[in-house]
mmCIF file of C-alpha atoms in Angstrom:
data_model
loop_
_atom_site.group_PDB
_atom_site.id
_atom_site.type_symbol
_atom_site.label_atom_id
_atom_site.label_comp_id
_atom_site.label_asym_id
_atom_site.label_seq_id
_atom_site.Cartn_x
_atom_site.Cartn_y
_atom_site.Cartn_z
ATOM 1 C CA MET E 1 -19.982 -49.202 29.588
ATOM 2 C CA LEU E 2 -20.369 -48.761 33.387
ATOM 3 C CA LYS E 3 -22.661 -46.824 35.672
ATOM 4 C CA LYS E 4 -23.213 -46.632 39.411
ATOM 5 C CA ARG E 5 -25.681 -49.154 40.800
ATOM 6 C CA GLU E 6 -29.216 -47.847 41.194
ATOM 7 C CA LEU E 7 -32.540 -49.056 42.527
ATOM 8 C CA ILE E 8 -34.317 -48.617 39.196
ATOM 9 C CA GLY E 9 -37.030 -51.266 38.923
ATOM 10 C CA GLN E 10 -36.674 -52.224 35.252
ATOM 11 C CA GLU E 11 -32.860 -52.299 35.377
ATOM 12 C CA ASN E 12 -32.854 -54.552 38.436
ATOM 13 C CA HIS E 13 -35.511 -56.795 36.944
ATOM 14 C CA ILE E 14 -33.320 -57.306 33.843
ATOM 15 C CA LEU E 15 -30.202 -57.893 35.967
ATOM 16 C CA PHE E 16 -32.026 -60.410 38.150
ATOM 17 C CA GLU E 17 -33.229 -62.366 35.104
ATOM 18 C CA LEU E 18 -29.678 -62.402 33.670
ATOM 19 C CA MET E 19 -28.150 -63.431 37.015
ATOM 20 C CA VAL E 20 -30.384 -66.484 37.594
ATOM 21 C CA HIS E 21 -29.336 -68.171 34.346
ATOM 22 C CA PRO E 22 -27.926 -71.613 35.305
ATOM 23 C CA GLU E 23 -24.581 -70.870 33.613
ATOM 24 C CA VAL E 24 -24.203 -67.578 35.505
ATOM 25 C CA PHE E 25 -25.825 -68.103 38.910
ATOM 26 C CA PRO E 26 -23.303 -70.575 40.404
ATOM 27 C CA PHE E 27 -20.509 -68.017 39.972
ATOM 28 C CA VAL E 28 -22.295 -64.967 41.432
ATOM 29 C CA ARG E 29 -20.949 -63.942 44.836
ATOM 30 C CA HIS E 30 -24.160 -62.484 46.296
ATOM 31 C CA LYS E 31 -26.953 -64.711 45.095
ATOM 32 C CA ALA E 32 -30.596 -63.625 45.167
ATOM 33 C CA TYR E 33 -33.335 -66.200 44.832
ATOM 34 C CA SER E 34 -36.131 -63.717 44.130
ATOM 35 C CA HIS E 35 -36.482 -60.284 42.568
ATOM 36 C CA ASP E 36 -37.305 -58.794 45.983
ATOM 37 C CA GLU E 37 -34.157 -60.316 47.454
ATOM 38 C CA PHE E 38 -32.160 -58.912 44.528
ATOM 39 C CA LEU E 39 -33.566 -55.418 45.227
ATOM 40 C CA PHE E 40 -32.655 -55.797 48.915
ATOM 41 C CA LEU E 41 -29.089 -56.864 48.032
ATOM 42 C CA THR E 42 -28.769 -53.974 45.570
ATOM 43 C CA LYS E 43 -29.889 -51.536 48.275
ATOM 44 C CA LYS E 44 -27.338 -53.027 50.699
ATOM 45 C CA THR E 45 -24.643 -52.808 47.998
ATOM 46 C CA ILE E 46 -25.375 -49.117 47.420
ATOM 47 C CA GLU E 47 -25.211 -48.478 51.185
ATOM 48 C CA ALA E 48 -21.937 -50.410 51.525
ATOM 49 C CA GLU E 49 -20.415 -48.346 48.713
ATOM 50 C CA GLU E 50 -21.450 -45.133 50.473
ATOM 51 C CA GLN E 51 -19.563 -46.466 53.532
ATOM 52 C CA GLY E 52 -16.425 -47.237 51.461
ATOM 53 C CA LYS E 53 -16.688 -51.009 51.940
ATOM 54 C CA LEU E 54 -17.023 -51.857 48.252
ATOM 55 C CA ILE E 55 -17.289 -50.411 44.763
ATOM 56 C CA SER E 56 -20.087 -51.637 42.503
ATOM 57 C CA ARG E 57 -21.033 -50.789 38.937
ATOM 58 C CA THR E 58 -23.651 -51.981 36.477
ATOM 59 C CA ILE E 59 -22.173 -53.101 33.163
ATOM 60 C CA ILE E 60 -24.152 -51.728 30.241
ATOM 61 C CA ASP E 61 -23.965 -52.468 26.542
ATOM 62 C CA GLU E 62 -23.660 -49.918 23.745
ATOM 63 C CA TRP E 63 -27.433 -49.228 23.932
ATOM 64 C CA SER E 64 -27.308 -48.650 27.738
ATOM 65 C CA ASN E 65 -28.979 -51.977 28.527
ATOM 66 C CA PRO E 66 -27.821 -53.549 31.813
ATOM 67 C CA ILE E 67 -25.922 -56.789 31.136
ATOM 68 C CA GLY E 68 -24.130 -57.585 34.423
ATOM 69 C CA THR E 69 -22.223 -56.158 37.365
ATOM 70 C CA ILE E 70 -18.602 -55.577 38.336
ATOM 71 C CA ASN E 71 -17.641 -55.110 41.971
ATOM 72 C CA LEU E 72 -14.671 -54.685 44.259
ATOM 73 C CA TYR E 73 -15.452 -56.329 47.620
ATOM 74 C CA ASP E 74 -13.726 -56.471 50.982
ATOM 75 C CA ILE E 75 -11.739 -53.282 50.404
ATOM 76 C CA GLU E 76 -8.926 -52.987 52.925
ATOM 77 C CA ASN E 77 -5.587 -51.165 52.774
ATOM 78 C CA GLY E 78 -6.009 -50.170 49.119
ATOM 79 C CA ALA E 79 -6.886 -53.694 47.977
ATOM 80 C CA GLY E 80 -10.055 -55.637 47.302
ATOM 81 C CA PHE E 81 -11.525 -58.685 45.603
ATOM 82 C CA LEU E 82 -13.061 -58.423 42.143
ATOM 83 C CA GLY E 83 -16.423 -59.964 41.395
ATOM 84 C CA THR E 84 -17.875 -59.806 37.891
ATOM 85 C CA TRP E 85 -20.760 -61.498 36.206
ATOM 86 C CA ILE E 86 -22.272 -60.938 32.768
ATOM 87 C CA GLY E 87 -25.529 -62.386 31.439
ATOM 88 C CA LYS E 88 -25.209 -65.535 29.329
ATOM 89 C CA ALA E 89 -26.534 -63.798 26.183
ATOM 90 C CA TYR E 90 -23.535 -61.433 26.369
ATOM 91 C CA HIS E 91 -20.781 -64.035 26.865
ATOM 92 C CA GLY E 92 -18.004 -64.090 24.283
ATOM 93 C CA LYS E 93 -18.733 -60.612 22.914
ATOM 94 C CA GLY E 94 -15.850 -58.719 24.526
ATOM 95 C CA TYR E 95 -17.867 -56.999 27.250
ATOM 96 C CA ASN E 96 -15.881 -58.569 30.083
ATOM 97 C CA LYS E 97 -12.527 -57.154 28.948
ATOM 98 C CA LEU E 98 -13.995 -53.710 28.200
ATOM 99 C CA ALA E 99 -15.835 -53.526 31.526
ATOM 100 C CA LYS E 100 -12.711 -54.524 33.437
ATOM 101 C CA GLU E 101 -10.554 -51.880 31.746
ATOM 102 C CA VAL E 102 -13.075 -49.097 32.424
ATOM 103 C CA PHE E 103 -13.475 -50.309 36.016
ATOM 104 C CA PHE E 104 -9.720 -50.644 36.601
ATOM 105 C CA ASN E 105 -9.138 -47.120 35.291
ATOM 106 C CA GLU E 106 -11.690 -45.804 37.774
ATOM 107 C CA VAL E 107 -10.568 -47.745 40.846
ATOM 108 C CA PHE E 108 -6.822 -47.339 40.246
ATOM 109 C CA TYR E 109 -6.697 -43.730 39.081
ATOM 110 C CA GLU E 110 -9.735 -42.136 40.728
ATOM 111 C CA LEU E 111 -10.464 -44.162 43.856
ATOM 112 C CA GLY E 112 -6.978 -44.966 45.199
ATOM 113 C CA ILE E 113 -6.983 -48.752 44.885
ATOM 114 C CA GLU E 114 -3.491 -50.299 44.521
ATOM 115 C CA THR E 115 -4.262 -54.028 44.191
ATOM 116 C CA ILE E 116 -7.157 -56.071 42.863
ATOM 117 C CA PHE E 117 -7.423 -59.750 43.722
ATOM 118 C CA MET E 118 -9.550 -62.305 41.920
ATOM 119 C CA ARG E 119 -10.498 -65.567 43.564
ATOM 120 C CA ILE E 120 -11.744 -67.886 40.882
ATOM 121 C CA ARG E 121 -13.235 -71.315 41.471
ATOM 122 C CA LYS E 122 -11.009 -74.023 40.004
ATOM 123 C CA GLU E 123 -13.925 -75.406 38.002
ATOM 124 C CA ASN E 124 -14.824 -72.001 36.517
ATOM 125 C CA ILE E 125 -12.743 -72.561 33.399
ATOM 126 C CA ARG E 126 -14.418 -69.674 31.538
ATOM 127 C CA SER E 127 -13.327 -67.132 34.194
ATOM 128 C CA ILE E 128 -9.839 -68.625 34.534
ATOM 129 C CA LYS E 129 -9.301 -68.325 30.780
ATOM 130 C CA ALA E 130 -10.622 -64.741 30.833
ATOM 131 C CA ALA E 131 -8.299 -63.805 33.718
ATOM 132 C CA GLU E 132 -5.269 -65.426 32.115
ATOM 133 C CA LYS E 133 -5.910 -63.559 28.839
ATOM 134 C CA LEU E 134 -5.380 -60.251 30.626
ATOM 135 C CA PRO E 135 -1.686 -59.345 30.203
ATOM 136 C CA TYR E 136 -1.610 -57.480 33.525
ATOM 137 C CA THR E 137 -2.873 -60.388 35.632
ATOM 138 C CA ILE E 138 -0.607 -62.775 37.512
ATOM 139 C CA LYS E 139 -1.514 -66.018 39.240
ATOM 140 C CA ALA E 140 -0.754 -65.369 42.905
ATOM 141 C CA ASN E 141 -1.251 -68.750 44.623
ATOM 142 C CA GLU E 142 2.444 -68.753 45.586
ATOM 143 C CA SER E 143 3.341 -65.046 45.721
ATOM 144 C CA ARG E 144 0.374 -64.224 48.013
ATOM 145 C CA LYS E 145 0.421 -67.475 49.973
ATOM 146 C CA SER E 146 -1.303 -66.083 53.092
ATOM 147 C CA ILE E 147 -4.258 -64.736 51.079
ATOM 148 C CA PHE E 148 -4.410 -67.956 49.043
ATOM 149 C CA GLU E 149 -4.569 -69.997 52.263
ATOM 150 C CA GLN E 150 -7.175 -67.657 53.743
ATOM 151 C CA ILE E 151 -9.580 -68.015 50.781
ATOM 152 C CA ASN E 152 -9.041 -71.795 50.798
ATOM 153 C CA ALA E 153 -9.188 -72.275 54.579
ATOM 154 C CA LYS E 154 -11.076 -75.581 54.443
ATOM 155 C CA ASN E 155 -10.432 -76.924 50.946
ATOM 156 C CA TYR E 156 -8.616 -75.891 47.789
ATOM 157 C CA ILE E 157 -11.543 -74.276 45.965
ATOM 158 C CA TYR E 158 -10.080 -71.087 44.491
ATOM 159 C CA ASP E 159 -7.080 -69.983 42.488
ATOM 160 C CA LEU E 160 -5.866 -66.496 43.341
ATOM 161 C CA TYR E 161 -4.985 -63.865 40.738
ATOM 162 C CA GLU E 162 -3.584 -60.387 41.287
ATOM 163 C CA ILE E 163 -3.691 -57.159 39.323
ATOM 164 C CA SER E 164 -1.440 -54.426 40.659
ATOM 165 C CA LYS E 165 -1.857 -50.782 39.739
ATOM 166 C CA ASP E 166 1.779 -50.751 38.605
ATOM 167 C CA LEU E 167 1.411 -53.712 36.239
ATOM 168 C CA TYR E 168 -1.873 -52.361 34.875
ATOM 169 C CA SER E 169 -0.291 -48.914 34.358
ATOM 170 C CA LEU E 170 2.621 -50.482 32.479
ATOM 171 C CA TYR E 171 0.134 -52.284 30.215
ATOM 172 C CA ILE E 172 -1.730 -49.006 29.538
ATOM 173 C CA MET E 173 1.536 -47.200 28.724
ATOM 174 C CA ARG E 174 2.569 -49.980 26.319
ATOM 175 C CA GLN E 175 -0.815 -49.859 24.591
ATOM 176 C CA GLN E 176 -0.517 -46.083 24.198
ATOM 177 C CA SER E 177 3.020 -46.437 22.825
ATOM 178 C CA ILE E 178 1.882 -49.018 20.270
ATOM 179 C CA GLN E 179 -1.013 -46.787 19.256
ATOM 180 C CA ASP E 180 1.324 -43.788 18.889
ATOM 181 C CA GLU E 181 3.738 -45.825 16.733
ATOM 182 C CA THR E 182 0.912 -47.054 14.524
ATOM 183 C CA GLN E 183 -0.376 -43.531 14.009
ATOM 184 C CA ALA E 184 3.126 -42.284 13.192
ATOM 185 C CA LEU E 185 3.572 -45.014 10.577
ATOM 186 C CA GLU E 186 0.226 -44.173 8.993
ATOM 187 C CA ALA E 187 1.082 -40.467 8.717
#
């Protein structure tokens, strides 16, 4: 489902083509306007991860084809901002939720992250609906007022969402409990 970012030519060519789709491109944080620029940004992303500034993964489908990326940017004091994009052909197929859960397990339980923030453009209804479907996500415009004001310094562009390690862990425990109960009833 996820793998570390690499400078593999074919993989980056596919990712670039998926990223420039008009329904995807406006919502990508680090835009590349050419394949060469995309390779340069990927190289910089890999270097930034080596320096502990971000965490970046390629989202792959069940046949190991690259379909998008998931990233944690601006990591500071155990917190960072999530950035995810998936190619248009893969929208609505459940990849977003799966990729997030695999990524959250890694960053929370292996990499020491405590809080993930999502800043989502008000007009990005698709991403807002996806965020609000996640039972461990809370809208944080009021509870994290200083961060909300920082990301909207000039104009109100973004809504702020928060995923804490504690809330995510509670969700995972509940899911495991439900699964255990179901298995017990089937036995």
